[in-house]
């Protein structure tokens, strides 16, 4: 491998030759970007290379597509492929097709070629002969324009995979670049919002799958939308260590919440594989499809399924457009019937460890890059509907009003007041809405949410009971109806002591300092996984005053790199320390 730093400094011909294997027989692609160096990351280099192809004229694009060999075609049989193509085709089992598979491939290839005038190009990593045949059978039906852009997209994926094994960059740089890259997929043009099973969410899942494939993992997407990457062990233990976090986000989110806990392990797993290190156990990295509860108000969907705690009743939950969760899963190609089978066998599981940005200021204030989590606060969430009486803003005297928004305002203040009485307690009204409200109409209805958390379940339950009594009181006094619906109740969860110690030892080995231990006020997928297997968490310092659930959330390259070294150390010592 060559380092990115070296690549950035090479004379142009050496740069072009170093990247000559990325795009089949097409040195003009790296030639066009050589003058745009230095590249900050592999992903930045990849984007620029792809942009050069996108900006090339049609004849050049066609020449690039035509430079590719036919899959399992004559060149492959003759042994005439580039080394990269040979190993890719072999990896997908194309060098060992059955006679029927060969015949089917050859007849489809011929039909494809005569329809489009260029060979069928597919990034075969993660494919088998049967899935290659299925893709070919589908793509041969495309129109020419559509198919050319699909072929180019596949060429870009091939280059991404080849680049990962060709150019080495620091883990911190890679992790931040991958998080930044994922943030491009959003429902909102000007902010990062990625809620469950939206087109942005599907695109994010596809991109994570590609990052996992590039790291050399075996990848699949399960029935609920989790993307799972597996790094096989050496067989010493048949049990698996699980890690991961969520890839959905809140509305107008930061880039690292959840995603760090996926992309950091992917980067570390890729580095281990490239270094030829095989762990004594299999490592599974799970990108959980849903944790935040934004679209259906049902949280932890991905980790509940893996932990065997998925409640079929939530399939009826509706989003803001009246689409049921079960319907959305089916429409995305998932299958609700297959969700129970996602559950892991606790006997086959060694534990679950989650790496997460702290989302608060404790490590920042202490000047520490990482910390070990001791417990995760419990949480009760409710949605509340206040129904008053809509009326004319100019004619109804103040004393005769049943203003739903004014009642909601009292509830907001009651939550704030009650939760300020105990330092371990926090309460938030994060959603507050007058549906169909107008400037000259007394609000007849108001929707709001209440989120109450504490490290002590008893303290939290008392606060929730007190608030319910207060809300009842507000309803009576104002003559409005208030309906509360509990949408989440999770108990606080302690982290496993042995896993805490294992993290702490890794922190000490890497930093030379003893690890700071701290509780988590935020909820995490680890809470659900605790029902399945022992859990442990590593927090990474959150910059910018510790702000999170906000686009101002930041994480430094150095801290990401250090956390990656801690994780690598943890993995290497895991079997002996736990
Ligand atoms: C998850 O982000 C939470 O709300 O704690
Ligand atoms: Mn979050
Ligand atoms: Mn999170």
Coordinates of C-alpha atoms and ligand atoms in Angstrom, one line a residue:
X1 CA 0.0 0.0 0.0
X2 CA 1.0 3.6 -0.5
X3 CA 0.2 6.3 2.1
X4 CA -2.1 9.1 1.2
X5 CA 0.6 11.6 2.2
X6 CA 3.1 10.0 -0.2
X7 CA 0.5 9.9 -2.9
X8 CA -0.2 13.6 -2.5
X9 CA 3.6 14.4 -3.0
X10 CA 4.4 12.1 -5.9
X11 CA 5.4 13.5 -9.3
X12 CA 2.4 13.4 -11.7
X13 CA 3.5 10.3 -13.7
X14 CA 4.1 8.4 -10.5
X15 CA 0.8 9.5 -9.1
X16 CA -1.0 8.3 -12.2
X17 CA 0.8 5.0 -12.2
X18 CA 0.1 4.4 -8.5
X19 CA -3.6 4.8 -9.2
X20 CA -3.6 3.0 -12.5
X21 CA -5.5 0.0 -11.2
X22 CA -8.5 1.9 -10.0
X23 CA -10.2 2.5 -13.4
X24 CA -9.6 -0.3 -15.9
X25 CA -7.1 0.7 -18.6
X26 CA -8.0 4.4 -18.1
X27 CA -5.0 6.4 -16.8
X28 CA -6.8 9.6 -18.0
X29 CA -8.9 9.5 -14.9
X30 CA -6.1 9.9 -12.3
X31 CA -4.3 12.2 -14.8
X32 CA -7.2 14.7 -14.6
X33 CA -7.2 15.0 -10.9
X34 CA -3.4 15.0 -10.3
X35 CA -3.3 18.8 -10.3
X36 CA -6.0 19.0 -7.6
X37 CA -3.8 17.5 -4.9
X38 CA -3.5 17.4 -1.9
X39 CA -6.5 15.2 -1.1
X40 CA -7.5 15.2 2.6
X41 CA -8.8 11.7 2.6
X42 CA -9.4 8.6 0.5
X43 CA -13.0 9.6 0.2
X44 CA -12.1 13.1 -1.0
X45 CA -9.8 11.5 -3.6
X46 CA -12.5 9.1 -4.7
X47 CA -15.1 11.9 -5.0
X48 CA -12.7 13.9 -7.2
X49 CA -11.9 10.9 -9.4
X50 CA -15.6 10.1 -9.9
X51 CA -16.3 13.8 -10.6
X52 CA -13.6 13.7 -13.4
X53 CA -15.5 10.7 -15.0
X54 CA -18.9 12.4 -14.6
X55 CA -17.5 15.6 -16.3
X56 CA -15.9 13.6 -19.1
X57 CA -17.7 13.6 -22.4
X58 CA -20.0 10.7 -23.5
X59 CA -17.3 9.1 -25.7
X60 CA -14.8 9.0 -22.9
X61 CA -17.4 7.5 -20.5
X62 CA -18.3 4.8 -23.0
X63 CA -14.6 4.1 -23.6
X64 CA -14.2 3.6 -19.8
X65 CA -17.2 1.2 -19.6
X66 CA -15.9 -0.7 -22.7
X67 CA -12.4 -1.0 -21.0
X68 CA -14.1 -3.5 -18.6
X69 CA -13.9 -7.2 -19.2
X70 CA -17.0 -9.3 -19.5
X71 CA -17.9 -11.0 -16.2
X72 CA -16.9 -14.7 -16.4
X73 CA -16.3 -14.0 -20.1
X74 CA -13.8 -15.1 -22.6
X75 CA -11.0 -12.9 -21.2
X76 CA -11.5 -14.4 -17.8
X77 CA -11.4 -17.9 -19.2
X78 CA -8.2 -17.1 -21.2
X79 CA -6.7 -15.6 -18.0
X80 CA -6.4 -12.2 -19.7
X81 CA -7.8 -10.0 -16.9
X82 CA -6.0 -7.3 -14.9
X83 CA -4.9 -8.7 -11.5
X84 CA -7.6 -6.6 -9.8
X85 CA -10.4 -8.0 -12.0
X86 CA -9.1 -11.6 -11.7
X87 CA -9.2 -11.5 -7.9
X88 CA -12.6 -9.7 -7.8
X89 CA -14.3 -12.2 -10.2
X90 CA -12.7 -15.1 -8.2
X91 CA -14.0 -13.6 -4.9
X92 CA -17.6 -13.6 -6.2
X93 CA -17.2 -17.3 -7.2
X94 CA -17.3 -16.5 -10.9
X95 CA -14.3 -18.6 -11.6
X96 CA -16.2 -21.6 -10.3
X97 CA -19.6 -21.3 -11.8
X98 CA -21.7 -24.4 -12.5
X99 CA -22.2 -25.2 -16.2
X100 CA -25.8 -23.8 -16.0
X101 CA -24.6 -20.6 -14.4
X102 CA -21.9 -20.1 -17.1
X103 CA -24.4 -20.7 -19.9
X104 CA -27.0 -18.3 -18.4
X105 CA -24.3 -15.7 -17.8
X106 CA -23.0 -16.1 -21.4
X107 CA -26.5 -15.8 -23.0
X108 CA -27.4 -12.8 -20.8
X109 CA -24.0 -11.1 -21.5
X110 CA -24.6 -11.5 -25.2
X111 CA -28.1 -10.0 -25.0
X112 CA -26.8 -7.2 -22.8
X113 CA -23.9 -6.5 -25.2
X114 CA -26.1 -6.4 -28.3
X115 CA -28.6 -4.1 -26.6
X116 CA -26.1 -1.6 -25.2
X117 CA -22.9 -2.1 -27.1
X118 CA -20.8 -2.3 -24.0
X119 CA -20.0 -5.1 -21.4
X120 CA -22.0 -5.6 -18.3
X121 CA -20.1 -3.9 -15.4
X122 CA -20.8 -4.8 -11.8
X123 CA -18.8 -4.4 -8.6
X124 CA -18.9 -8.0 -7.7
X125 CA -17.7 -7.7 -4.1
X126 CA -20.3 -9.4 -1.9
X127 CA -22.0 -11.1 -4.9
X128 CA -22.4 -14.7 -5.8
X129 CA -22.9 -16.1 -9.3
X130 CA -26.6 -16.2 -8.7
X131 CA -26.9 -12.6 -7.6
X132 CA -24.7 -11.5 -10.5
X133 CA -27.1 -13.3 -12.9
X134 CA -30.1 -11.7 -11.2
X135 CA -28.6 -8.2 -11.5
X136 CA -27.7 -8.9 -15.1
X137 CA -31.2 -10.1 -15.9
X138 CA -32.7 -7.0 -14.4
X139 CA -30.3 -4.5 -15.9
X140 CA -30.7 -5.9 -19.5
X141 CA -34.2 -4.5 -19.3
X142 CA -33.0 -0.9 -18.7
X143 CA -33.1 1.9 -21.3
X144 CA -29.7 2.8 -22.6
X145 CA -29.3 6.2 -20.8
X146 CA -30.3 4.7 -17.4
X147 CA -28.0 1.7 -17.9
X148 CA -25.0 3.9 -18.8
X149 CA -25.4 5.7 -15.5
X150 CA -25.8 2.4 -13.6
X151 CA -22.6 1.1 -15.2
X152 CA -20.7 4.3 -14.2
X153 CA -22.0 4.0 -10.6
X154 CA -20.7 0.4 -10.5
X155 CA -17.3 1.6 -11.8
X156 CA -17.2 4.2 -9.0
X157 CA -17.9 1.4 -6.5
X158 CA -15.2 -0.8 -8.0
X159 CA -12.8 2.1 -7.6
X160 CA -13.9 2.7 -4.0
X161 CA -13.2 -0.9 -3.1
X162 CA -9.8 -1.0 -4.9
X163 CA -8.8 2.3 -3.3
X164 CA -9.3 0.9 0.2
X165 CA -6.6 -1.7 -0.5
X166 CA -4.3 0.6 -2.3
X167 CA -4.0 3.8 -0.4
X168 CA -3.5 4.0 3.4
X169 CA -4.7 6.9 5.5
X170 CA -4.8 7.5 9.2
X171 CA -7.7 6.0 11.0
X172 CA -8.8 9.3 12.4
X173 CA -8.9 10.9 9.0
X174 CA -10.8 8.0 7.5
X175 CA -13.4 7.9 10.3
X176 CA -14.2 11.6 10.1
X177 CA -14.3 11.5 6.3
X178 CA -16.7 8.6 6.3
X179 CA -19.0 10.4 8.8
X180 CA -18.9 13.5 6.6
X181 CA -19.6 11.5 3.6
X182 CA -22.7 9.8 5.1
X183 CA -24.0 13.3 6.1
X184 CA -24.6 13.9 2.4
X185 CA -27.6 11.7 2.4
X186 CA -30.4 13.7 4.0
X187 CA -34.1 14.4 3.7
X188 CA -33.4 18.0 4.1
X189 CA -31.3 20.0 1.6
X190 CA -29.8 22.3 4.2
X191 CA -29.4 20.0 7.2
X192 CA -28.8 16.4 8.2
X193 CA -32.1 14.5 8.8
X194 CA -32.2 10.8 8.1
X195 CA -35.3 9.2 9.5
X196 CA -36.3 5.5 9.2
X197 CA -36.9 4.1 5.7
X198 CA -36.9 7.5 3.8
X199 CA -35.0 7.5 0.5
X200 CA -32.1 9.3 2.4
X201 CA -32.1 6.5 4.9
X202 CA -32.0 3.8 2.2
X203 CA -29.1 5.6 0.5
X204 CA -27.3 5.8 3.8
X205 CA -27.7 2.1 4.3
X206 CA -26.3 1.4 0.8
X207 CA -23.3 3.6 1.4
X208 CA -22.6 1.9 4.8
X209 CA -22.8 -1.4 3.0
X210 CA -20.2 -0.2 0.5
X211 CA -17.9 1.0 3.3
X212 CA -18.2 -2.4 4.9
X213 CA -17.5 -4.2 1.7
X214 CA -14.5 -1.9 1.1
X215 CA -13.2 -2.9 4.6
X216 CA -13.5 -6.5 3.4
X217 CA -16.4 -7.5 5.6
X218 CA -19.1 -10.0 4.7
X219 CA -22.2 -7.8 4.5
X220 CA -26.0 -8.3 4.6
X221 CA -29.0 -6.2 5.2
X222 CA -31.6 -7.7 7.5
X223 CA -35.4 -7.5 7.5
X224 CA -35.7 -4.3 9.5
X225 CA -32.9 -2.5 7.6
X226 CA -29.9 -3.1 9.8
X227 CA -26.7 -3.4 7.8
X228 CA -24.5 -6.1 9.3
X229 CA -20.7 -6.5 8.5
X230 CA -19.0 -9.6 9.7
X231 CA -15.2 -10.0 10.2
X232 CA -14.7 -13.7 10.6
X233 CA -12.4 -14.9 13.4
X234 CA -9.9 -17.8 13.3
X235 CA -12.5 -20.2 14.6
X236 CA -11.1 -20.5 18.2
X237 CA -14.4 -19.2 19.5
X238 CA -17.7 -19.9 17.7
X239 CA -19.2 -17.0 19.7
X240 CA -19.4 -13.5 18.3
X241 CA -18.6 -10.1 19.7
X242 CA -21.1 -7.5 18.6
X243 CA -20.5 -3.8 18.1
X244 CA -22.3 -1.0 16.3
X245 CA -24.7 1.9 16.7
X246 CA -27.5 3.6 14.8
X247 CA -27.5 5.3 11.4
X248 CA -30.8 7.1 11.6
X249 CA -30.7 10.7 13.0
X250 CA -32.8 13.3 14.7
X251 CA -34.0 16.2 12.6
X252 CA -31.2 18.7 11.9
X253 CA -28.7 16.4 13.5
X254 CA -24.9 16.2 14.0
X255 CA -22.8 13.9 11.9
X256 CA -21.3 11.6 14.6
X257 CA -24.3 10.6 16.8
X258 CA -24.7 6.9 16.1
X259 CA -22.6 6.9 12.9
X260 CA -19.3 7.0 14.8
X261 CA -20.1 3.7 16.5
X262 CA -20.5 2.1 13.0
X263 CA -17.8 3.7 11.0
X264 CA -15.0 3.6 13.6
X265 CA -15.3 -0.2 14.0
X266 CA -15.5 -0.5 10.1
X267 CA -12.3 1.4 9.8
X268 CA -10.6 -0.6 12.5
X269 CA -11.8 -3.9 11.1
X270 CA -10.5 -2.9 7.6
X271 CA -7.1 -2.1 9.1
X272 CA -7.0 -5.4 10.9
X273 CA -7.9 -7.3 7.8
X274 CA -5.4 -5.5 5.7
X275 CA -2.7 -6.1 8.3
X276 CA -3.5 -9.8 8.2
X277 CA -4.7 -9.9 11.8
X278 CA -7.4 -12.6 12.5
X279 CA -9.2 -12.3 15.9
X280 CA -9.9 -15.4 17.9
X281 CA -13.7 -14.6 17.6
X282 CA -15.9 -13.3 14.9
X283 CA -16.7 -9.6 15.1
X284 CA -20.1 -8.4 13.9
X285 CA -20.5 -4.7 13.2
X286 CA -24.2 -3.7 13.2
X287 CA -25.4 -0.5 11.7
X288 CA -28.8 -0.3 13.5
X289 CA -31.5 1.1 11.2
X290 CA -33.5 3.1 13.8
X291 CA -32.8 4.3 17.3
X292 CA -34.1 7.9 17.5
X293 CA -37.8 7.3 17.2
X294 CA -38.3 10.3 14.8
X295 CA -40.6 8.9 12.2
X296 CA -42.8 6.5 14.0
X297 CA -42.1 7.5 17.6
X298 CA -41.0 3.9 18.2
X299 CA -37.4 3.9 19.3
X300 CA -34.6 1.3 19.1
X301 CA -36.2 -0.6 16.3
X302 CA -33.0 -2.1 15.0
X303 CA -31.4 -3.1 18.3
X304 CA -34.8 -4.4 19.6
X305 CA -34.9 -6.8 16.7
X306 CA -31.3 -8.0 17.3
X307 CA -31.9 -8.3 21.0
X308 CA -35.1 -10.3 20.4
X309 CA -37.2 -7.6 22.0
X310 CA -39.1 -6.4 19.0
X311 CA -42.8 -5.8 19.7
X312 CA -45.0 -6.7 16.7
X313 CA -47.6 -4.1 18.0
X314 CA -45.4 -1.2 16.9
X315 CA -45.9 -2.3 13.2
X316 CA -49.2 -0.4 13.5
X317 CA -47.5 2.9 14.5
X318 CA -48.2 5.6 12.0
X319 CA -45.9 8.3 10.7
X320 CA -47.1 11.9 10.1
X321 CA -48.5 10.9 6.7
X322 CA -50.5 8.0 8.1
X323 CA -48.2 5.3 6.8
X324 CA -47.9 2.3 9.1
X325 CA -44.5 1.1 10.2
X326 CA -45.2 -2.4 8.8
X327 CA -46.2 -1.0 5.5
X328 CA -43.0 1.1 5.3
X329 CA -40.9 -1.9 6.0
X330 CA -42.6 -3.9 3.2
X331 CA -42.4 -1.0 0.8
X332 CA -38.6 -0.9 1.4
X333 CA -38.2 -4.5 0.5
X334 CA -38.0 -5.7 4.1
X335 CA -40.2 -8.4 5.5
X336 CA -42.0 -8.1 8.8
X337 CA -42.4 -11.9 9.0
X338 CA -38.6 -12.2 9.1
X339 CA -38.0 -9.8 11.9
X340 CA -38.2 -12.4 14.7
X341 CA -35.4 -14.4 13.0
X342 CA -33.0 -11.4 13.4
X343 CA -32.7 -12.0 17.1
X344 CA -29.3 -13.3 18.1
X345 CA -28.8 -16.3 20.3
X346 CA -27.4 -15.1 23.7
X347 CA -25.3 -18.3 23.9
X348 CA -23.6 -17.4 20.7
X349 CA -22.9 -13.9 21.8
X350 CA -19.8 -12.7 23.7
X351 CA -21.1 -9.2 24.4
X352 CA -22.0 -5.9 22.8
X353 CA -19.8 -2.9 22.9
X354 CA -20.8 0.5 21.6
X355 CA -18.6 3.5 20.8
X356 CA -20.5 6.8 20.9
X357 CA -19.8 10.5 20.9
X358 CA -20.4 11.7 24.4
X359 CA -23.0 14.3 23.4
X360 CA -22.2 16.3 26.6
X361 CA -19.3 18.4 28.0
X362 CA -17.9 16.1 30.7
X363 CA -14.8 14.7 28.8
X364 CA -14.3 18.1 27.1
X365 CA -14.2 19.9 30.5
X366 CA -11.9 17.2 31.9
X367 CA -9.5 17.5 28.9
X368 CA -9.9 13.8 28.1
X369 CA -10.4 12.2 24.7
X370 CA -12.3 9.1 25.8
X371 CA -14.1 7.7 28.8
X372 CA -15.7 4.5 29.9
X373 CA -19.5 4.5 30.5
X374 CA -20.8 3.1 33.8
X375 CA -24.6 3.2 33.1
X376 CA -27.2 4.6 30.8
X377 CA -30.1 6.6 32.2
X378 CA -33.6 5.3 31.9
X379 CA -36.2 7.2 29.9
X380 CA -40.0 7.7 29.8
X381 CA -41.5 9.4 26.7
X382 CA -45.0 10.4 26.1
X383 CA -46.9 12.2 23.4
X384 CA -49.6 14.6 24.6
X385 CA -52.7 15.9 22.9
X386 CA -54.5 18.9 24.4
X387 CA -57.9 19.6 23.1
X388 CA -59.5 22.9 23.8
X389 CA -62.0 25.0 21.8
X390 CA -60.9 26.9 18.7
X391 CA -62.5 30.3 18.4
X392 CA -62.2 33.8 17.0
X393 CA -59.0 35.6 18.3
X394 CA -60.9 38.9 18.3
X395 CA -64.2 38.1 19.8
X396 CA -63.9 35.5 22.6
X397 CA -63.2 37.2 26.0
X398 CA -60.0 36.0 27.7
X399 CA -61.9 34.4 30.6
X400 CA -64.1 32.3 28.3
X401 CA -61.3 30.7 26.4
X402 CA -60.2 27.0 26.3
X403 CA -56.8 27.7 24.7
X404 CA -55.0 24.4 24.0
X405 CA -51.6 26.2 23.4
X406 CA -51.8 28.1 26.7
X407 CA -52.5 24.8 28.5
X408 CA -49.5 23.3 26.7
X409 CA -47.3 26.2 27.7
X410 CA -48.2 25.5 31.3
X411 CA -47.2 21.8 30.8
X412 CA -43.8 22.9 29.4
X413 CA -43.1 25.0 32.4
X414 CA -44.3 22.2 34.8
X415 CA -41.9 19.8 33.2
X416 CA -39.1 22.3 33.5
X417 CA -39.9 23.1 37.1
X418 CA -40.4 19.5 38.3
X419 CA -37.2 18.3 36.7
X420 CA -35.1 21.1 38.1
X421 CA -35.8 19.8 41.6
X422 CA -33.4 16.9 41.3
X423 CA -29.9 17.2 39.8
X424 CA -30.1 13.6 38.4
X425 CA -33.4 14.3 36.6
X426 CA -33.9 15.9 33.1
X427 CA -37.1 16.7 31.3
X428 CA -37.7 18.1 27.8
X429 CA -40.6 19.1 25.7
X430 CA -39.0 18.6 22.3
X431 CA -42.1 18.8 20.1
X432 CA -44.8 21.4 20.4
X433 CA -47.2 22.1 17.7
X434 CA -50.6 23.8 17.0
X435 CA -51.8 21.7 14.1
X436 CA -53.4 23.9 11.4
X437 CA -52.9 26.9 13.6
X438 CA -53.6 30.4 12.3
X439 CA -52.7 33.9 13.6
X440 CA -56.3 34.9 14.2
X441 CA -57.6 31.6 15.7
X442 CA -57.5 30.5 19.4
X443 CA -55.7 27.2 19.3
X444 CA -58.2 24.3 19.6
X445 CA -55.6 21.6 19.7
X446 CA -52.0 21.2 20.6
X447 CA -49.6 18.3 20.3
X448 CA -46.5 18.0 22.5
X449 CA -44.0 15.4 23.6
X450 CA -42.5 14.8 27.1
X451 CA -39.1 13.1 27.7
X452 CA -38.1 12.4 31.3
X453 CA -34.8 10.7 32.2
X454 CA -32.8 9.8 35.2
X455 CA -30.1 7.4 36.3
X456 CA -32.5 6.4 39.0
X457 CA -35.7 4.7 37.7
X458 CA -37.5 5.4 41.0
X459 CA -36.7 9.2 40.8
X460 CA -37.9 9.3 37.2
X461 CA -41.1 7.4 38.0
X462 CA -41.9 9.7 40.9
X463 CA -41.4 12.7 38.6
X464 CA -43.6 11.3 35.9
X465 CA -46.4 10.6 38.5
X466 CA -46.1 14.1 39.9
X467 CA -46.3 15.6 36.4
X468 CA -49.3 13.5 35.5
X469 CA -51.2 14.9 38.5
X470 CA -50.1 18.4 37.6
X471 CA -51.3 17.9 34.0
X472 CA -54.7 16.7 35.2
X473 CA -54.9 19.8 37.4
X474 CA -54.1 22.1 34.4
X475 CA -56.8 20.3 32.3
X476 CA -59.5 20.8 34.9
X477 CA -58.6 24.4 35.6
X478 CA -58.6 25.4 31.9
X479 CA -61.5 23.2 30.8
X480 CA -59.4 21.3 28.2
X481 CA -59.1 17.6 27.6
X482 CA -55.6 16.2 27.8
X483 CA -54.7 12.8 26.5
X484 CA -51.3 11.3 27.2
X485 CA -49.8 8.3 25.4
X486 CA -46.6 6.6 26.7
X487 CA -44.4 5.8 23.7
X488 CA -41.3 4.6 25.5
X489 CA -40.3 3.3 28.8
X490 CA -36.8 2.0 29.3
X491 CA -35.1 1.2 32.6
X492 CA -31.7 2.6 33.3
X493 CA -29.0 0.0 32.4
X494 CA -25.7 -0.6 34.2
X495 CA -22.7 -1.4 31.9
X496 CA -21.0 -4.8 32.6
X497 CA -18.2 -4.4 35.1
X498 CA -15.8 -6.7 33.3
X499 CA -16.4 -4.9 30.0
X500 CA -15.9 -1.5 31.8
X501 CA -12.6 -2.8 33.1
X502 CA -11.5 -4.1 29.7
X503 CA -12.2 -0.7 28.1
X504 CA -10.4 1.0 31.0
X505 CA -7.3 -1.2 30.5
X506 CA -7.3 -0.4 26.8
X507 CA -7.6 3.3 27.5
X508 CA -4.6 3.0 29.9
X509 CA -2.5 1.0 27.4
X510 CA -3.1 3.5 24.7
X511 CA -3.1 6.8 26.6
X512 CA -1.0 5.9 29.6
X513 CA -3.7 7.5 31.8
X514 CA -6.3 5.8 33.9
X515 CA -9.8 6.0 32.3
X516 CA -12.4 8.4 33.5
X517 CA -15.7 6.6 34.1
X518 CA -19.0 8.5 33.5
X519 CA -22.7 7.8 33.2
X520 CA -24.7 8.4 30.0
X521 CA -27.7 10.7 30.1
X522 CA -28.4 9.9 26.5
X523 CA -30.1 6.6 25.4
X524 CA -28.2 4.1 23.3
X525 CA -28.8 0.9 21.4
X526 CA -26.7 -0.8 24.1
X527 CA -29.8 -0.4 26.4
X528 CA -31.7 -2.9 24.3
X529 CA -28.7 -5.1 23.8
X530 CA -28.3 -5.4 27.6
X531 CA -31.3 -7.8 27.6
X532 CA -29.3 -10.1 25.3
X533 CA -25.7 -10.0 26.4
X534 CA -23.3 -8.0 28.6
X535 CA -22.8 -4.4 27.3
X536 CA -19.9 -1.9 27.5
X537 CA -19.6 1.5 26.1
X538 CA -16.7 3.9 25.2
X539 CA -17.5 7.6 24.9
X540 CA -15.5 9.9 22.7
X541 CA -15.1 13.6 23.5
X542 CA -17.6 15.9 21.9
X543 CA -16.2 19.3 20.9
X544 CA -18.0 22.6 20.8
X545 CA -19.0 22.7 24.4
X546 CA -20.4 19.1 24.1
X547 CA -23.3 20.1 22.0
X548 CA -25.2 17.3 20.2
X549 CA -28.5 16.7 18.4
X550 CA -27.4 19.8 16.6
X551 CA -25.4 20.4 13.4
X552 CA -22.8 22.0 15.6
X553 CA -21.8 18.6 17.0
X554 CA -18.0 18.1 16.4
X555 CA -15.4 15.4 16.9
X556 CA -11.7 15.9 16.1
X557 CA -9.7 13.7 13.8
X558 CA -7.2 13.2 16.7
X559 CA -9.9 12.0 19.1
X560 CA -11.4 9.7 16.4
X561 CA -7.9 8.2 15.7
X562 CA -7.2 7.7 19.4
X563 CA -10.6 6.1 20.0
X564 CA -9.9 3.8 17.1
X565 CA -6.6 2.8 18.7
X566 CA -8.4 2.1 21.9
X567 CA -10.9 0.0 20.1
X568 CA -8.2 -2.0 18.2
X569 CA -6.5 -2.6 21.5
X570 CA -9.8 -3.7 23.1
X571 CA -10.4 -6.2 20.3
X572 CA -6.9 -7.6 20.4
X573 CA -7.1 -8.2 24.2
X574 CA -10.8 -9.1 24.3
X575 CA -10.6 -12.9 24.5
X576 CA -8.0 -12.9 27.2
X577 CA -9.4 -10.0 29.3
X578 CA -13.1 -11.1 29.4
Ligands
LIG1 C1 -31.0 9.3 21.8 O1 -30.3 10.0 21.0 C2 -31.6 9.9 22.9 O2 -32.6 10.6 22.8 O3 -31.0 9.7 24.0
LIG2 MN1 -29.3 10.7 19.2
LIG3 MN1 -27.0 8.1 19.4

